[in-house]
mmCIF file with all atom_site columns, C-alpha atoms in Angstrom:
data_model
loop_
_atom_site.group_PDB
_atom_site.id
_atom_site.type_symbol
_atom_site.label_atom_id
_atom_site.label_alt_id
_atom_site.label_comp_id
_atom_site.label_asym_id
_atom_site.label_entity_id
_atom_site.label_seq_id
_atom_site.pdbx_PDB_ins_code
_atom_site.Cartn_x
_atom_site.Cartn_y
_atom_site.Cartn_z
_atom_site.occupancy
_atom_site.B_iso_or_equiv
_atom_site.pdbx_formal_charge
_atom_site.auth_seq_id
_atom_site.auth_comp_id
_atom_site.auth_asym_id
_atom_site.auth_atom_id
_atom_site.pdbx_PDB_model_num
ATOM 1   C CA . GLY G 1 1   ? -85.945  47.370 99.475  1.00 80.00 ? 825 GLY G CA 1
ATOM 2   C CA . ASN G 1 2   ? -86.540  43.796 100.528 1.00 84.00 ? 826 ASN G CA 1
ATOM 3   C CA . SER G 1 3   ? -88.390  43.200 103.772 1.00 90.00 ? 827 SER G CA 1
ATOM 4   C CA . VAL G 1 4   ? -90.223  40.558 105.789 1.00 94.00 ? 828 VAL G CA 1
ATOM 5   C CA . THR G 1 5   ? -93.204  41.156 108.057 1.00 95.00 ? 829 THR G CA 1
ATOM 6   C CA . GLN G 1 6   ? -94.453  38.492 110.414 1.00 95.00 ? 830 GLN G CA 1
ATOM 7   C CA . MET G 1 7   ? -97.162  38.513 112.992 1.00 89.00 ? 831 MET G CA 1
ATOM 8   C CA . GLU G 1 8   ? -96.294  39.677 116.438 1.00 86.00 ? 832 GLU G CA 1
ATOM 9   C CA . GLY G 1 9   ? -96.414  37.251 119.259 1.00 87.00 ? 833 GLY G CA 1
ATOM 10  C CA . PRO G 1 10  ? -96.535  35.751 121.626 1.00 95.00 ? 834 PRO G CA 1
ATOM 11  C CA . VAL G 1 11  ? -98.883  33.102 120.337 1.00 96.00 ? 835 VAL G CA 1
ATOM 12  C CA . THR G 1 12  ? -100.224 30.837 123.062 1.00 97.00 ? 836 THR G CA 1
ATOM 13  C CA . LEU G 1 13  ? -102.001 27.612 122.088 1.00 97.00 ? 837 LEU G CA 1
ATOM 14  C CA . SER G 1 14  ? -103.142 24.457 123.765 1.00 97.00 ? 838 SER G CA 1
ATOM 15  C CA . GLU G 1 15  ? -101.570 21.179 122.735 1.00 97.00 ? 839 GLU G CA 1
ATOM 16  C CA . GLU G 1 16  ? -103.083 19.742 119.527 1.00 97.00 ? 840 GLU G CA 1
ATOM 17  C CA . ALA G 1 17  ? -104.373 23.137 118.391 1.00 97.00 ? 841 ALA G CA 1
ATOM 18  C CA . PHE G 1 18  ? -103.902 24.372 114.826 1.00 98.00 ? 842 PHE G CA 1
ATOM 19  C CA . LEU G 1 19  ? -101.096 26.848 114.286 1.00 97.00 ? 843 LEU G CA 1
ATOM 20  C CA . THR G 1 20  ? -100.759 29.636 111.756 1.00 97.00 ? 844 THR G CA 1
ATOM 21  C CA . ILE G 1 21  ? -97.981  32.214 111.838 1.00 97.00 ? 845 ILE G CA 1
ATOM 22  C CA . ASN G 1 22  ? -98.360  34.808 109.126 1.00 97.00 ? 846 ASN G CA 1
ATOM 23  C CA . CYS G 1 23  ? -95.445  36.033 107.049 1.00 97.00 ? 847 CYS G CA 1
ATOM 24  C CA . THR G 1 24  ? -95.515  38.443 104.129 1.00 97.00 ? 848 THR G CA 1
ATOM 25  C CA . TYR G 1 25  ? -92.594  39.752 102.167 1.00 95.00 ? 849 TYR G CA 1
ATOM 26  C CA . THR G 1 26  ? -91.603  42.588 99.883  1.00 93.00 ? 850 THR G CA 1
ATOM 27  C CA . ALA G 1 27  ? -89.140  41.815 97.125  1.00 88.00 ? 851 ALA G CA 1
ATOM 28  C CA . THR G 1 28  ? -88.925  41.954 93.372  1.00 82.00 ? 852 THR G CA 1
ATOM 29  C CA . GLY G 1 29  ? -88.564  38.776 91.417  1.00 81.00 ? 853 GLY G CA 1
ATOM 30  C CA . TYR G 1 30  ? -88.431  35.413 93.149  1.00 85.00 ? 854 TYR G CA 1
ATOM 31  C CA . PRO G 1 31  ? -86.632  35.374 96.475  1.00 90.00 ? 855 PRO G CA 1
ATOM 32  C CA . SER G 1 32  ? -85.975  32.138 98.300  1.00 92.00 ? 856 SER G CA 1
ATOM 33  C CA . LEU G 1 33  ? -88.103  31.913 101.450 1.00 95.00 ? 857 LEU G CA 1
ATOM 34  C CA . PHE G 1 34  ? -87.268  30.231 104.749 1.00 96.00 ? 858 PHE G CA 1
ATOM 35  C CA . TRP G 1 35  ? -88.686  29.478 108.140 1.00 98.00 ? 859 TRP G CA 1
ATOM 36  C CA . TYR G 1 36  ? -86.209  29.087 110.965 1.00 97.00 ? 860 TYR G CA 1
ATOM 37  C CA . VAL G 1 37  ? -86.923  27.938 114.516 1.00 98.00 ? 861 VAL G CA 1
ATOM 38  C CA . GLN G 1 38  ? -85.021  28.938 117.637 1.00 96.00 ? 862 GLN G CA 1
ATOM 39  C CA . TYR G 1 39  ? -85.478  26.787 120.728 1.00 95.00 ? 863 TYR G CA 1
ATOM 40  C CA . PRO G 1 40  ? -84.610  28.336 124.097 1.00 92.00 ? 864 PRO G CA 1
ATOM 41  C CA . GLY G 1 41  ? -80.891  28.850 124.538 1.00 90.00 ? 865 GLY G CA 1
ATOM 42  C CA . GLU G 1 42  ? -80.040  27.650 121.042 1.00 92.00 ? 866 GLU G CA 1
ATOM 43  C CA . GLY G 1 43  ? -79.185  29.061 117.643 1.00 94.00 ? 867 GLY G CA 1
ATOM 44  C CA . LEU G 1 44  ? -81.561  29.247 114.725 1.00 96.00 ? 868 LEU G CA 1
ATOM 45  C CA . GLN G 1 45  ? -82.091  26.127 112.671 1.00 96.00 ? 869 GLN G CA 1
ATOM 46  C CA . LEU G 1 46  ? -83.776  25.749 109.347 1.00 96.00 ? 870 LEU G CA 1
ATOM 47  C CA . LEU G 1 47  ? -87.312  24.419 109.591 1.00 98.00 ? 871 LEU G CA 1
ATOM 48  C CA . LEU G 1 48  ? -88.309  24.523 105.923 1.00 97.00 ? 872 LEU G CA 1
ATOM 49  C CA . LYS G 1 49  ? -87.798  26.467 102.749 1.00 96.00 ? 873 LYS G CA 1
ATOM 50  C CA . ALA G 1 50  ? -89.277  27.146 99.303  1.00 95.00 ? 874 ALA G CA 1
ATOM 51  C CA . THR G 1 51  ? -87.574  28.589 96.279  1.00 91.00 ? 875 THR G CA 1
ATOM 52  C CA . LYS G 1 52  ? -90.281  29.238 93.702  1.00 90.00 ? 876 LYS G CA 1
ATOM 53  C CA . ALA G 1 53  ? -93.932  30.150 93.464  1.00 92.00 ? 877 ALA G CA 1
ATOM 54  C CA . ASP G 1 54  ? -96.389  27.478 94.651  1.00 95.00 ? 878 ASP G CA 1
ATOM 55  C CA . ASP G 1 55  ? -93.608  25.425 96.208  1.00 95.00 ? 879 ASP G CA 1
ATOM 56  C CA . LYS G 1 56  ? -94.579  23.903 99.536  1.00 97.00 ? 880 LYS G CA 1
ATOM 57  C CA . GLY G 1 57  ? -91.887  23.433 102.142 1.00 97.00 ? 881 GLY G CA 1
ATOM 58  C CA . SER G 1 58  ? -92.562  20.908 104.884 1.00 97.00 ? 882 SER G CA 1
ATOM 59  C CA . ASN G 1 59  ? -90.780  19.428 107.875 1.00 97.00 ? 883 ASN G CA 1
ATOM 60  C CA . LYS G 1 60  ? -91.787  17.931 111.242 1.00 95.00 ? 884 LYS G CA 1
ATOM 61  C CA . GLY G 1 61  ? -95.478  18.481 110.473 1.00 97.00 ? 885 GLY G CA 1
ATOM 62  C CA . PHE G 1 62  ? -94.962  22.163 109.609 1.00 98.00 ? 886 PHE G CA 1
ATOM 63  C CA . GLU G 1 63  ? -95.841  23.463 106.168 1.00 98.00 ? 887 GLU G CA 1
ATOM 64  C CA . ALA G 1 64  ? -95.592  26.727 104.279 1.00 98.00 ? 888 ALA G CA 1
ATOM 65  C CA . THR G 1 65  ? -96.534  27.531 100.691 1.00 98.00 ? 889 THR G CA 1
ATOM 66  C CA . TYR G 1 66  ? -94.797  30.169 98.577  1.00 97.00 ? 890 TYR G CA 1
ATOM 67  C CA . ARG G 1 67  ? -97.616  32.422 97.386  1.00 96.00 ? 891 ARG G CA 1
ATOM 68  C CA . LYS G 1 68  ? -96.377  34.880 94.798  1.00 93.00 ? 892 LYS G CA 1
ATOM 69  C CA . GLU G 1 69  ? -99.781  36.502 94.245  1.00 94.00 ? 893 GLU G CA 1
ATOM 70  C CA . THR G 1 70  ? -100.132 37.452 97.919  1.00 95.00 ? 894 THR G CA 1
ATOM 71  C CA . THR G 1 71  ? -96.374  37.641 98.638  1.00 95.00 ? 895 THR G CA 1
ATOM 72  C CA . SER G 1 72  ? -96.888  35.368 101.618 1.00 97.00 ? 896 SER G CA 1
ATOM 73  C CA . PHE G 1 73  ? -95.271  32.350 103.207 1.00 98.00 ? 897 PHE G CA 1
ATOM 74  C CA . HIS G 1 74  ? -97.480  31.495 106.192 1.00 98.00 ? 898 HIS G CA 1
ATOM 75  C CA . LEU G 1 75  ? -96.351  28.735 108.540 1.00 98.00 ? 899 LEU G CA 1
ATOM 76  C CA . GLU G 1 76  ? -98.935  26.122 109.554 1.00 98.00 ? 900 GLU G CA 1
ATOM 77  C CA . LYS G 1 77  ? -99.105  23.004 111.658 1.00 98.00 ? 901 LYS G CA 1
ATOM 78  C CA . GLY G 1 78  ? -102.182 20.923 112.177 1.00 97.00 ? 902 GLY G CA 1
ATOM 79  C CA . SER G 1 79  ? -101.533 19.837 115.759 1.00 96.00 ? 903 SER G CA 1
ATOM 80  C CA . VAL G 1 80  ? -98.909  21.526 117.892 1.00 97.00 ? 904 VAL G CA 1
ATOM 81  C CA . GLN G 1 81  ? -97.025  19.910 120.751 1.00 97.00 ? 905 GLN G CA 1
ATOM 82  C CA . VAL G 1 82  ? -95.449  21.384 123.861 1.00 97.00 ? 906 VAL G CA 1
ATOM 83  C CA . SER G 1 83  ? -92.076  20.688 122.274 1.00 96.00 ? 907 SER G CA 1
ATOM 84  C CA . ASP G 1 84  ? -92.914  23.150 119.461 1.00 97.00 ? 908 ASP G CA 1
ATOM 85  C CA . SER G 1 85  ? -92.614  26.036 121.900 1.00 97.00 ? 909 SER G CA 1
ATOM 86  C CA . ALA G 1 86  ? -89.941  28.257 120.374 1.00 97.00 ? 910 ALA G CA 1
ATOM 87  C CA . VAL G 1 87  ? -89.405  31.454 118.410 1.00 96.00 ? 911 VAL G CA 1
ATOM 88  C CA . TYR G 1 88  ? -90.110  31.206 114.685 1.00 97.00 ? 912 TYR G CA 1
ATOM 89  C CA . PHE G 1 89  ? -88.443  33.446 112.099 1.00 97.00 ? 913 PHE G CA 1
ATOM 90  C CA . CYS G 1 90  ? -89.514  34.016 108.534 1.00 97.00 ? 914 CYS G CA 1
ATOM 91  C CA . ALA G 1 91  ? -86.680  35.032 106.191 1.00 95.00 ? 915 ALA G CA 1
ATOM 92  C CA . LEU G 1 92  ? -85.935  35.729 102.568 1.00 92.00 ? 916 LEU G CA 1
ATOM 93  C CA . SER G 1 93  ? -82.843  35.875 100.448 1.00 89.00 ? 917 SER G CA 1
ATOM 94  C CA . LYS G 1 94  ? -82.631  37.032 96.904  1.00 82.00 ? 918 LYS G CA 1
ATOM 95  C CA . GLY G 1 95  ? -80.311  36.946 93.995  1.00 69.00 ? 919 GLY G CA 1
ATOM 96  C CA . SER G 1 96  ? -76.706  36.041 93.676  1.00 59.00 ? 920 SER G CA 1
ATOM 97  C CA . GLY G 1 97  ? -73.998  38.308 94.945  1.00 56.00 ? 921 GLY G CA 1
ATOM 98  C CA . THR G 1 98  ? -76.098  39.924 97.644  1.00 58.00 ? 922 THR G CA 1
ATOM 99  C CA . TYR G 1 99  ? -75.210  37.466 100.395 1.00 64.00 ? 923 TYR G CA 1
ATOM 100 C CA . LYS G 1 100 ? -77.845  38.966 102.614 1.00 79.00 ? 924 LYS G CA 1
ATOM 101 C CA . TYR G 1 101 ? -80.725  37.324 104.362 1.00 88.00 ? 925 TYR G CA 1
ATOM 102 C CA . ILE G 1 102 ? -83.638  39.413 105.614 1.00 90.00 ? 926 ILE G CA 1
ATOM 103 C CA . PHE G 1 103 ? -85.292  38.132 108.783 1.00 93.00 ? 927 PHE G CA 1
ATOM 104 C CA . GLY G 1 104 ? -88.643  38.945 110.266 1.00 94.00 ? 928 GLY G CA 1
ATOM 105 C CA . THR G 1 105 ? -88.891  40.014 113.873 1.00 94.00 ? 929 THR G CA 1
ATOM 106 C CA . GLY G 1 106 ? -89.689  36.521 115.117 1.00 95.00 ? 930 GLY G CA 1
ATOM 107 C CA . THR G 1 107 ? -92.880  35.106 116.633 1.00 96.00 ? 931 THR G CA 1
ATOM 108 C CA . ARG G 1 108 ? -92.756  33.391 119.991 1.00 96.00 ? 932 ARG G CA 1
ATOM 109 C CA . LEU G 1 109 ? -94.975  30.324 120.266 1.00 97.00 ? 933 LEU G CA 1
ATOM 110 C CA . LYS G 1 110 ? -95.944  28.860 123.617 1.00 97.00 ? 934 LYS G CA 1
ATOM 111 C CA . VAL G 1 111 ? -97.819  25.581 123.680 1.00 97.00 ? 935 VAL G CA 1
ATOM 112 C CA . LEU G 1 112 ? -99.556  24.592 126.898 1.00 97.00 ? 936 LEU G CA 1
ATOM 113 C CA . ALA G 1 113 ? -100.166 21.001 127.931 1.00 95.00 ? 937 ALA G CA 1
ATOM 114 C CA . ASP F 2 1   ? -69.085  17.001 114.463 1.00 68.00 ? 142 ASP F CA 1
ATOM 115 C CA . THR F 2 2   ? -70.595  20.406 115.250 1.00 74.00 ? 143 THR F CA 1
ATOM 116 C CA . ALA F 2 3   ? -71.297  22.287 112.022 1.00 93.00 ? 144 ALA F CA 1
ATOM 117 C CA . VAL F 2 4   ? -70.890  25.870 113.284 1.00 97.00 ? 145 VAL F CA 1
ATOM 118 C CA . SER F 2 5   ? -69.242  26.375 116.637 1.00 96.00 ? 146 SER F CA 1
ATOM 119 C CA . GLN F 2 6   ? -68.659  29.510 118.678 1.00 97.00 ? 147 GLN F CA 1
ATOM 120 C CA . THR F 2 7   ? -66.550  30.242 121.725 1.00 96.00 ? 148 THR F CA 1
ATOM 121 C CA . PRO F 2 8   ? -67.176  31.259 124.354 1.00 97.00 ? 149 PRO F CA 1
ATOM 122 C CA . LYS F 2 9   ? -70.845  30.477 124.977 1.00 96.00 ? 150 LYS F CA 1
ATOM 123 C CA . TYR F 2 10  ? -71.048  33.045 127.747 1.00 97.00 ? 151 TYR F CA 1
ATOM 124 C CA . LEU F 2 11  ? -68.996  36.192 128.191 1.00 97.00 ? 152 LEU F CA 1
ATOM 125 C CA . VAL F 2 12  ? -69.366  38.534 131.144 1.00 97.00 ? 153 VAL F CA 1
ATOM 126 C CA . THR F 2 13  ? -67.133  41.579 131.214 1.00 97.00 ? 154 THR F CA 1
ATOM 127 C CA . GLN F 2 14  ? -66.803  45.141 132.398 1.00 97.00 ? 155 GLN F CA 1
ATOM 128 C CA . MET F 2 15  ? -67.494  48.253 130.377 1.00 97.00 ? 156 MET F CA 1
ATOM 129 C CA . GLY F 2 16  ? -64.435  49.474 128.524 1.00 97.00 ? 157 GLY F CA 1
ATOM 130 C CA . ASN F 2 17  ? -62.844  46.055 128.118 1.00 97.00 ? 158 ASN F CA 1
ATOM 131 C CA . ASP F 2 18  ? -61.901  44.452 124.797 1.00 97.00 ? 159 ASP F CA 1
ATOM 132 C CA . LYS F 2 19  ? -63.131  40.960 123.984 1.00 97.00 ? 160 LYS F CA 1
ATOM 133 C CA . SER F 2 20  ? -63.210  38.477 121.106 1.00 97.00 ? 161 SER F CA 1
ATOM 134 C CA . ILE F 2 21  ? -65.648  35.817 119.991 1.00 98.00 ? 162 ILE F CA 1
ATOM 135 C CA . LYS F 2 22  ? -64.493  33.020 117.735 1.00 97.00 ? 163 LYS F CA 1
ATOM 136 C CA . CYS F 2 23  ? -66.452  31.112 115.129 1.00 97.00 ? 164 CYS F CA 1
ATOM 137 C CA . GLU F 2 24  ? -65.578  28.051 113.093 1.00 97.00 ? 165 GLU F CA 1
ATOM 138 C CA . GLN F 2 25  ? -67.549  26.085 110.530 1.00 97.00 ? 166 GLN F CA 1
ATOM 139 C CA . ASN F 2 26  ? -66.698  22.630 109.191 1.00 96.00 ? 167 ASN F CA 1
ATOM 140 C CA . LEU F 2 27  ? -69.284  22.616 106.411 1.00 95.00 ? 168 LEU F CA 1
ATOM 141 C CA . GLY F 2 28  ? -66.936  23.816 103.680 1.00 94.00 ? 169 GLY F CA 1
ATOM 142 C CA . HIS F 2 29  ? -69.063  26.917 103.150 1.00 94.00 ? 170 HIS F CA 1
ATOM 143 C CA . ASP F 2 30  ? -67.598  29.998 101.530 1.00 91.00 ? 171 ASP F CA 1
ATOM 144 C CA . THR F 2 31  ? -69.642  32.666 103.317 1.00 92.00 ? 172 THR F CA 1
ATOM 145 C CA . MET F 2 32  ? -69.860  33.494 107.002 1.00 94.00 ? 173 MET F CA 1
ATOM 146 C CA . TYR F 2 33  ? -71.891  36.035 108.951 1.00 94.00 ? 174 TYR F CA 1
ATOM 147 C CA . TRP F 2 34  ? -72.194  37.726 112.316 1.00 95.00 ? 175 TRP F CA 1
ATOM 148 C CA . TYR F 2 35  ? -75.612  38.619 113.708 1.00 95.00 ? 176 TYR F CA 1
ATOM 149 C CA . LYS F 2 36  ? -76.639  40.426 116.870 1.00 95.00 ? 177 LYS F CA 1
ATOM 150 C CA . GLN F 2 37  ? -79.841  39.359 118.617 1.00 95.00 ? 178 GLN F CA 1
ATOM 151 C CA . ASP F 2 38  ? -81.310  41.703 121.188 1.00 92.00 ? 179 ASP F CA 1
ATOM 152 C CA . SER F 2 39  ? -83.485  40.871 124.178 1.00 90.00 ? 180 SER F CA 1
ATOM 153 C CA . LYS F 2 40  ? -86.622  41.013 122.019 1.00 88.00 ? 181 LYS F CA 1
ATOM 154 C CA . LYS F 2 41  ? -85.138  38.381 119.707 1.00 90.00 ? 182 LYS F CA 1
ATOM 155 C CA . PHE F 2 42  ? -84.682  40.829 116.851 1.00 91.00 ? 183 PHE F CA 1
ATOM 156 C CA . LEU F 2 43  ? -81.902  39.564 114.596 1.00 92.00 ? 184 LEU F CA 1
ATOM 157 C CA . LYS F 2 44  ? -79.621  42.102 112.951 1.00 90.00 ? 185 LYS F CA 1
ATOM 158 C CA . ILE F 2 45  ? -76.909  41.353 110.391 1.00 91.00 ? 186 ILE F CA 1
ATOM 159 C CA . MET F 2 46  ? -73.569  42.892 111.270 1.00 93.00 ? 187 MET F CA 1
ATOM 160 C CA . PHE F 2 47  ? -71.001  41.503 108.856 1.00 91.00 ? 188 PHE F CA 1
ATOM 161 C CA . SER F 2 48  ? -70.595  38.978 106.105 1.00 91.00 ? 189 SER F CA 1
ATOM 162 C CA . TYR F 2 49  ? -67.476  37.516 104.554 1.00 90.00 ? 190 TYR F CA 1
ATOM 163 C CA . ASN F 2 50  ? -67.251  35.600 101.317 1.00 88.00 ? 191 ASN F CA 1
ATOM 164 C CA . ASN F 2 51  ? -64.012  33.736 100.682 1.00 86.00 ? 192 ASN F CA 1
ATOM 165 C CA . LYS F 2 52  ? -62.343  35.836 103.380 1.00 85.00 ? 193 LYS F CA 1
ATOM 166 C CA . GLU F 2 53  ? -63.476  39.083 101.764 1.00 87.00 ? 194 GLU F CA 1
ATOM 167 C CA . LEU F 2 54  ? -65.736  41.506 103.632 1.00 88.00 ? 195 LEU F CA 1
ATOM 168 C CA . ILE F 2 55  ? -68.916  41.982 101.616 1.00 84.00 ? 196 ILE F CA 1
ATOM 169 C CA . ILE F 2 56  ? -71.498  43.188 104.111 1.00 82.00 ? 197 ILE F CA 1
ATOM 170 C CA . ASN F 2 57  ? -70.709  45.772 106.725 1.00 82.00 ? 198 ASN F CA 1
ATOM 171 C CA . GLU F 2 58  ? -73.909  47.128 108.185 1.00 83.00 ? 199 GLU F CA 1
ATOM 172 C CA . THR F 2 59  ? -74.093  50.220 110.304 1.00 79.00 ? 200 THR F CA 1
ATOM 173 C CA . VAL F 2 60  ? -71.957  48.882 113.108 1.00 88.00 ? 201 VAL F CA 1
ATOM 174 C CA . PRO F 2 61  ? -69.690  50.975 115.351 1.00 91.00 ? 202 PRO F CA 1
ATOM 175 C CA . ASN F 2 62  ? -65.997  50.906 114.481 1.00 92.00 ? 203 ASN F CA 1
ATOM 176 C CA . ARG F 2 63  ? -65.409  49.236 117.838 1.00 95.00 ? 204 ARG F CA 1
ATOM 177 C CA . PHE F 2 64  ? -66.521  46.010 116.171 1.00 95.00 ? 205 PHE F CA 1
ATOM 178 C CA . SER F 2 65  ? -63.943  44.459 113.884 1.00 94.00 ? 206 SER F CA 1
ATOM 179 C CA . PRO F 2 66  ? -64.374  41.101 112.177 1.00 94.00 ? 207 PRO F CA 1
ATOM 180 C CA . LYS F 2 67  ? -61.447  39.038 111.021 1.00 93.00 ? 208 LYS F CA 1
ATOM 181 C CA . SER F 2 68  ? -61.471  36.041 108.734 1.00 93.00 ? 209 SER F CA 1
ATOM 182 C CA . PRO F 2 69  ? -58.126  34.205 108.723 1.00 92.00 ? 210 PRO F CA 1
ATOM 183 C CA . ASP F 2 70  ? -59.530  31.577 106.371 1.00 92.00 ? 211 ASP F CA 1
ATOM 184 C CA . LYS F 2 71  ? -62.860  30.478 104.917 1.00 91.00 ? 212 LYS F CA 1
ATOM 185 C CA . ALA F 2 72  ? -63.658  28.299 107.921 1.00 95.00 ? 213 ALA F CA 1
ATOM 186 C CA . HIS F 2 73  ? -63.181  30.970 110.581 1.00 96.00 ? 214 HIS F CA 1
ATOM 187 C CA . LEU F 2 74  ? -64.729  34.338 111.304 1.00 96.00 ? 215 LEU F CA 1
ATOM 188 C CA . ASN F 2 75  ? -63.857  36.063 114.547 1.00 96.00 ? 216 ASN F CA 1
ATOM 189 C CA . LEU F 2 76  ? -65.373  39.165 116.064 1.00 97.00 ? 217 LEU F CA 1
ATOM 190 C CA . HIS F 2 77  ? -63.344  41.569 118.154 1.00 97.00 ? 218 HIS F CA 1
ATOM 191 C CA . ILE F 2 78  ? -65.040  44.263 120.179 1.00 96.00 ? 219 ILE F CA 1
ATOM 192 C CA . ASN F 2 79  ? -63.137  47.199 121.642 1.00 96.00 ? 220 ASN F CA 1
ATOM 193 C CA . SER F 2 80  ? -64.215  49.433 124.502 1.00 97.00 ? 221 SER F CA 1
ATOM 194 C CA . LEU F 2 81  ? -67.330  47.443 125.344 1.00 97.00 ? 222 LEU F CA 1
ATOM 195 C CA . GLU F 2 82  ? -70.474  49.385 126.222 1.00 96.00 ? 223 GLU F CA 1
ATOM 196 C CA . LEU F 2 83  ? -73.618  48.418 128.102 1.00 96.00 ? 224 LEU F CA 1
ATOM 197 C CA . GLY F 2 84  ? -75.579  48.454 124.840 1.00 94.00 ? 225 GLY F CA 1
ATOM 198 C CA . ASP F 2 85  ? -73.378  45.730 123.418 1.00 96.00 ? 226 ASP F CA 1
ATOM 199 C CA . SER F 2 86  ? -75.033  43.217 125.720 1.00 97.00 ? 227 SER F CA 1
ATOM 200 C CA . ALA F 2 87  ? -76.797  40.750 123.444 1.00 96.00 ? 228 ALA F CA 1
ATOM 201 C CA . VAL F 2 88  ? -76.489  37.286 121.960 1.00 97.00 ? 229 VAL F CA 1
ATOM 202 C CA . TYR F 2 89  ? -74.129  37.145 118.985 1.00 97.00 ? 230 TYR F CA 1
ATOM 203 C CA . PHE F 2 90  ? -74.647  34.463 116.373 1.00 97.00 ? 231 PHE F CA 1
ATOM 204 C CA . CYS F 2 91  ? -72.269  33.259 113.752 1.00 97.00 ? 232 CYS F CA 1
ATOM 205 C CA . ALA F 2 92  ? -73.688  31.637 110.627 1.00 96.00 ? 233 ALA F CA 1
ATOM 206 C CA . SER F 2 93  ? -72.430  30.194 107.383 1.00 95.00 ? 234 SER F CA 1
ATOM 207 C CA . SER F 2 94  ? -73.822  29.356 103.979 1.00 92.00 ? 235 SER F CA 1
ATOM 208 C CA . GLN F 2 95  ? -72.661  28.254 100.570 1.00 90.00 ? 236 GLN F CA 1
ATOM 209 C CA . GLU F 2 96  ? -73.311  30.878 97.996  1.00 82.00 ? 237 GLU F CA 1
ATOM 210 C CA . THR F 2 97  ? -74.848  30.079 94.632  1.00 77.00 ? 238 THR F CA 1
ATOM 211 C CA . SER F 2 98  ? -74.574  31.721 91.264  1.00 74.00 ? 239 SER F CA 1
ATOM 212 C CA . GLY F 2 99  ? -78.218  31.284 90.421  1.00 73.00 ? 240 GLY F CA 1
ATOM 213 C CA . ARG F 2 100 ? -81.530  32.538 91.685  1.00 74.00 ? 241 ARG F CA 1
ATOM 214 C CA . VAL F 2 101 ? -82.021  29.824 94.294  1.00 77.00 ? 242 VAL F CA 1
ATOM 215 C CA . ARG F 2 102 ? -80.483  30.608 97.660  1.00 81.00 ? 243 ARG F CA 1
ATOM 216 C CA . ASN F 2 103 ? -79.120  28.120 100.159 1.00 86.00 ? 244 ASN F CA 1
ATOM 217 C CA . GLU F 2 104 ? -80.020  28.210 103.808 1.00 90.00 ? 245 GLU F CA 1
ATOM 218 C CA . GLN F 2 105 ? -77.764  29.498 106.542 1.00 93.00 ? 246 GLN F CA 1
ATOM 219 C CA . PHE F 2 106 ? -76.438  27.339 109.357 1.00 95.00 ? 247 PHE F CA 1
ATOM 220 C CA . PHE F 2 107 ? -76.209  29.031 112.740 1.00 96.00 ? 248 PHE F CA 1
ATOM 221 C CA . GLY F 2 108 ? -73.904  28.558 115.678 1.00 96.00 ? 249 GLY F CA 1
ATOM 222 C CA . PRO F 2 109 ? -75.257  28.178 119.231 1.00 95.00 ? 250 PRO F CA 1
ATOM 223 C CA . GLY F 2 110 ? -74.648  31.827 120.062 1.00 96.00 ? 251 GLY F CA 1
ATOM 224 C CA . THR F 2 111 ? -72.480  33.763 122.497 1.00 97.00 ? 252 THR F CA 1
ATOM 225 C CA . ARG F 2 112 ? -74.299  35.602 125.242 1.00 97.00 ? 253 ARG F CA 1
ATOM 226 C CA . LEU F 2 113 ? -72.362  38.771 125.999 1.00 97.00 ? 254 LEU F CA 1
ATOM 227 C CA . THR F 2 114 ? -73.135  40.651 129.185 1.00 97.00 ? 255 THR F CA 1
ATOM 228 C CA . VAL F 2 115 ? -71.444  43.993 129.777 1.00 97.00 ? 256 VAL F CA 1
ATOM 229 C CA . LEU F 2 116 ? -71.555  45.229 133.377 1.00 96.00 ? 257 LEU F CA 1
#
């Protein structure tokens, strides 16, 4: 079946450090891939997405590239800020009529000033 | 102008009680979902409705019953609450597509349920 695996946290970085959160998926065909962010006390909100191989999603300095050959969608940011502290979820959804989204377990990021 | 709203935001109740959580979306989406998030932030799908029809019903106790009076609303009723039901419950919505490309989901702010 379809699944998403993301690195366990917490990830603790100093401000302006480089961030990578790994995400790999298992699915046949071409699922749509998403990164969501959850700030403390809030719901999840879409950070970026990609819908086909080699697509790069980007938003607020975050980027992720849809890599079909390695079935990965790693999240990166060149210089993190304290305000980026949150939980990040990788997710996939595939095909019409399934209506289901598969989420990873979430990775907590803490950025220190 | 909140896209997906839930009420209440906090719910504290005794074991054995019955409670409801309401969800409304003003995005015109045709599909709505309920998720349960545990203390470790793990997100689990519970139910999904498309055009008021139940299409996903994961392994959830019968004490949980969703109801969708119309496409914009999806409520969750929980009977005989147990300690293990304590969690944050999120409502979400999306617009389904007929093709390969999938749209994102929009989440509500969550309802923190505490069962004492």
